PDB file of C-alpha atoms in Angstrom:
ATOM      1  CA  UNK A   1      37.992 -22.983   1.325  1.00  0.00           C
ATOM      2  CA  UNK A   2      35.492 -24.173  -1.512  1.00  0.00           C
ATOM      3  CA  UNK A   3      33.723 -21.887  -3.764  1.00  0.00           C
ATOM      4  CA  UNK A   4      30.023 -20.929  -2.554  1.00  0.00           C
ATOM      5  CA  UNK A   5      27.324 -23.852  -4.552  1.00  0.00           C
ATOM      6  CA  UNK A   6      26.318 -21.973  -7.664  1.00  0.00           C
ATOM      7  CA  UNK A   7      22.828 -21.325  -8.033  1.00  0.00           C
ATOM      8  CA  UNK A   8      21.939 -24.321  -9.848  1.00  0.00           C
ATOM      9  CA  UNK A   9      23.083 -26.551  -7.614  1.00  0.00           C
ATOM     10  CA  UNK A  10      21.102 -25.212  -4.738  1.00  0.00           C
ATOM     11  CA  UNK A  11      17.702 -25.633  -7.189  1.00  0.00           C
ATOM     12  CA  UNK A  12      18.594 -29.052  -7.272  1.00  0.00           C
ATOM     13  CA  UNK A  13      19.495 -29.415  -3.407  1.00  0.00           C
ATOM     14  CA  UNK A  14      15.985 -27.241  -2.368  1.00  0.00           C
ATOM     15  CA  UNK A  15      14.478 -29.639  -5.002  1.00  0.00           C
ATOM     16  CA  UNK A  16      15.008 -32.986  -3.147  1.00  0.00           C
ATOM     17  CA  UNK A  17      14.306 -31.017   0.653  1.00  0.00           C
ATOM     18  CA  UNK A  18      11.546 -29.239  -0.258  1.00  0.00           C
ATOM     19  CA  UNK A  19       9.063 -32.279   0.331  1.00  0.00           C
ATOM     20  CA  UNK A  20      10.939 -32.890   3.662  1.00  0.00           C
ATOM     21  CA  UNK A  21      11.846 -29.495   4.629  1.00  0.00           C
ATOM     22  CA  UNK A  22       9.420 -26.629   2.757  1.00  0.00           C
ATOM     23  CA  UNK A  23      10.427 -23.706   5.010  1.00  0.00           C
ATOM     24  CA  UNK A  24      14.571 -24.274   4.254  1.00  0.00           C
ATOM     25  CA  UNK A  25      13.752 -24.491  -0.002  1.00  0.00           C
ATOM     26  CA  UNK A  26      11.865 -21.526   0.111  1.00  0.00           C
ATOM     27  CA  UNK A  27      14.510 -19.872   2.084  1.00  0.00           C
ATOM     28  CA  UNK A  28      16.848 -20.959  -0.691  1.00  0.00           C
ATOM     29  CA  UNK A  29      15.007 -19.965  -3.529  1.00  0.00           C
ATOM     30  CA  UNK A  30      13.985 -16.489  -2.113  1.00  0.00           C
ATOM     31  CA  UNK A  31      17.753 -15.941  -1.777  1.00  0.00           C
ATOM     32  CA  UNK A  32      18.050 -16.789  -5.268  1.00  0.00           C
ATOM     33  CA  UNK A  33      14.948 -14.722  -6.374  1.00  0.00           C
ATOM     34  CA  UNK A  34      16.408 -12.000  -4.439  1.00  0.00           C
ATOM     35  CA  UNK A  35      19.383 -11.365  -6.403  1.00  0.00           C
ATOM     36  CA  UNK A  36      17.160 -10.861  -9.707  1.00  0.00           C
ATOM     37  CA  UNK A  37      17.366 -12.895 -12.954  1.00  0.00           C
ATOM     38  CA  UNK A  38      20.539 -11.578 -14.072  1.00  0.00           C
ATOM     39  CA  UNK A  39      22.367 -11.280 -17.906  1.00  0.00           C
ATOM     40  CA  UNK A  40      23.315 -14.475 -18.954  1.00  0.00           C
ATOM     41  CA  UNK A  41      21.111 -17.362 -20.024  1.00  0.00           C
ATOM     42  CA  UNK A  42      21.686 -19.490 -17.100  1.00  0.00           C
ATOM     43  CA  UNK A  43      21.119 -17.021 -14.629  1.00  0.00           C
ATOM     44  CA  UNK A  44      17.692 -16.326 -16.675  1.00  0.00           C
ATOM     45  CA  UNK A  45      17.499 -20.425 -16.107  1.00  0.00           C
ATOM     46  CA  UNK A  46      18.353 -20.468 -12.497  1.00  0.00           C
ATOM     47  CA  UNK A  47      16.049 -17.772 -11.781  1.00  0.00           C
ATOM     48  CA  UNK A  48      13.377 -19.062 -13.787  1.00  0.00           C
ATOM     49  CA  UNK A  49      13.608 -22.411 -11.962  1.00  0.00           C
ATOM     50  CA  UNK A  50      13.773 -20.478  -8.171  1.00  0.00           C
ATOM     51  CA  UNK A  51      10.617 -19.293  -8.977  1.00  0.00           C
ATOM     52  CA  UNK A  52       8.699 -22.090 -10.072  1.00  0.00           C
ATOM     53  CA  UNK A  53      10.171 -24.303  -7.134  1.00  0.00           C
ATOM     54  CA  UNK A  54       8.728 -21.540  -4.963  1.00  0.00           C
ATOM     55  CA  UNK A  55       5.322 -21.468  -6.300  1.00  0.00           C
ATOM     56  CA  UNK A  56       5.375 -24.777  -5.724  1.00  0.00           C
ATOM     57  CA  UNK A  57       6.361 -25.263  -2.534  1.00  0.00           C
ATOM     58  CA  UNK A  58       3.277 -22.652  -1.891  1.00  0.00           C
ATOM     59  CA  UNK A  59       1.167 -25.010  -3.912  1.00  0.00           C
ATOM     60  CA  UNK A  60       1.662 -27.736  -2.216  1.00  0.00           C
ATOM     61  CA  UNK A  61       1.620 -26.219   1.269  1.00  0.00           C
ATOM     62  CA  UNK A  62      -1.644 -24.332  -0.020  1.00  0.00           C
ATOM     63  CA  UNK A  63      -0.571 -21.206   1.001  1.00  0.00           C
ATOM     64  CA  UNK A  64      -2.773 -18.518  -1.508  1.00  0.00           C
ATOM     65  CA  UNK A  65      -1.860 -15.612   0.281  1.00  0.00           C
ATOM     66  CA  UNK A  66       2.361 -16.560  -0.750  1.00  0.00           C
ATOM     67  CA  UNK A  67       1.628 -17.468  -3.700  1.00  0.00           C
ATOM     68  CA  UNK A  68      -0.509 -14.545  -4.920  1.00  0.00           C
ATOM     69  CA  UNK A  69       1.861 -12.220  -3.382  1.00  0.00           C
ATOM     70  CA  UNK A  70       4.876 -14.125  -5.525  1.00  0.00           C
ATOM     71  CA  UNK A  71       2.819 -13.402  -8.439  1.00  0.00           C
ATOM     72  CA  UNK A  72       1.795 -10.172  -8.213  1.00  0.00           C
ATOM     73  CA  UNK A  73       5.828  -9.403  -7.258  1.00  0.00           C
ATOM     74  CA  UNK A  74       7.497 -11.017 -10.232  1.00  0.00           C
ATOM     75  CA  UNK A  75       4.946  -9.803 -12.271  1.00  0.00           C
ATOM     76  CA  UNK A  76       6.998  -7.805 -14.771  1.00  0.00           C
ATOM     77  CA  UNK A  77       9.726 -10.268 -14.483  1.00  0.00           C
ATOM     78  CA  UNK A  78       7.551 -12.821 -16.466  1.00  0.00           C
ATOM     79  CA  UNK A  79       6.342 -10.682 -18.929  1.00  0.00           C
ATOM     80  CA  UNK A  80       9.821 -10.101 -19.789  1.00  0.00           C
ATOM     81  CA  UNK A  81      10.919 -13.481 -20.066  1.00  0.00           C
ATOM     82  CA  UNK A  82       9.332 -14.031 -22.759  1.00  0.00           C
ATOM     83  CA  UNK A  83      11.053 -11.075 -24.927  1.00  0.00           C
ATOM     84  CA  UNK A  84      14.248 -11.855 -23.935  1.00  0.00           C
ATOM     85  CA  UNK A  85      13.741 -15.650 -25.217  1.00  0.00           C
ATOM     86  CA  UNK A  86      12.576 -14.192 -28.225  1.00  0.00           C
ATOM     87  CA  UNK A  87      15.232 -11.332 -28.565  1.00  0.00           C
ATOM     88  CA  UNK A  88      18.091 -13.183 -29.515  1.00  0.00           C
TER      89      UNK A  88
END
């Protein structure tokens, strides 16, 4: 049996359906949101990248009421990206 897609490889796959397909890339980003932005750099990456793919799929579908709620629910997430860049 194969190992499951990592994370970064399902940005790029939601990437290239999300014109085509909105509804399945936001399902695969929120699954990727869902599980936080974890430790290491590239999960920070990964995470980083879910969430931008998602408020762009809201963008482009112009749904405000998504994409407020996204922003208002990662809030504190992005004001600590920023520290964590600069920790190191």
């Amino acid at each position: 049996m194969a190992p499951p897609p990592k994370d970064s490889e399902r940005i790029a796959e939601a990437k290239k359906i999300a014109a085509q397909n909105p509804t399945e890339a936001e399902s695969v980003y929120q699954k990727i949101l869902a599980k936080g932005p974890g430790s290491t750099q590239a999960a920070l990456n990964d995470y980083e990248a879910a969430l931008v793919g998602l408020g762009e799929i809201y963008r482009d579908t112009k749904d405000g009421a998504k994409l407020s709620e996204l922003i208002k629910d990662t809030r504190s997430t992005l004001s600590s990206f920023a520290k964590a860049k600069t920790a190191k």
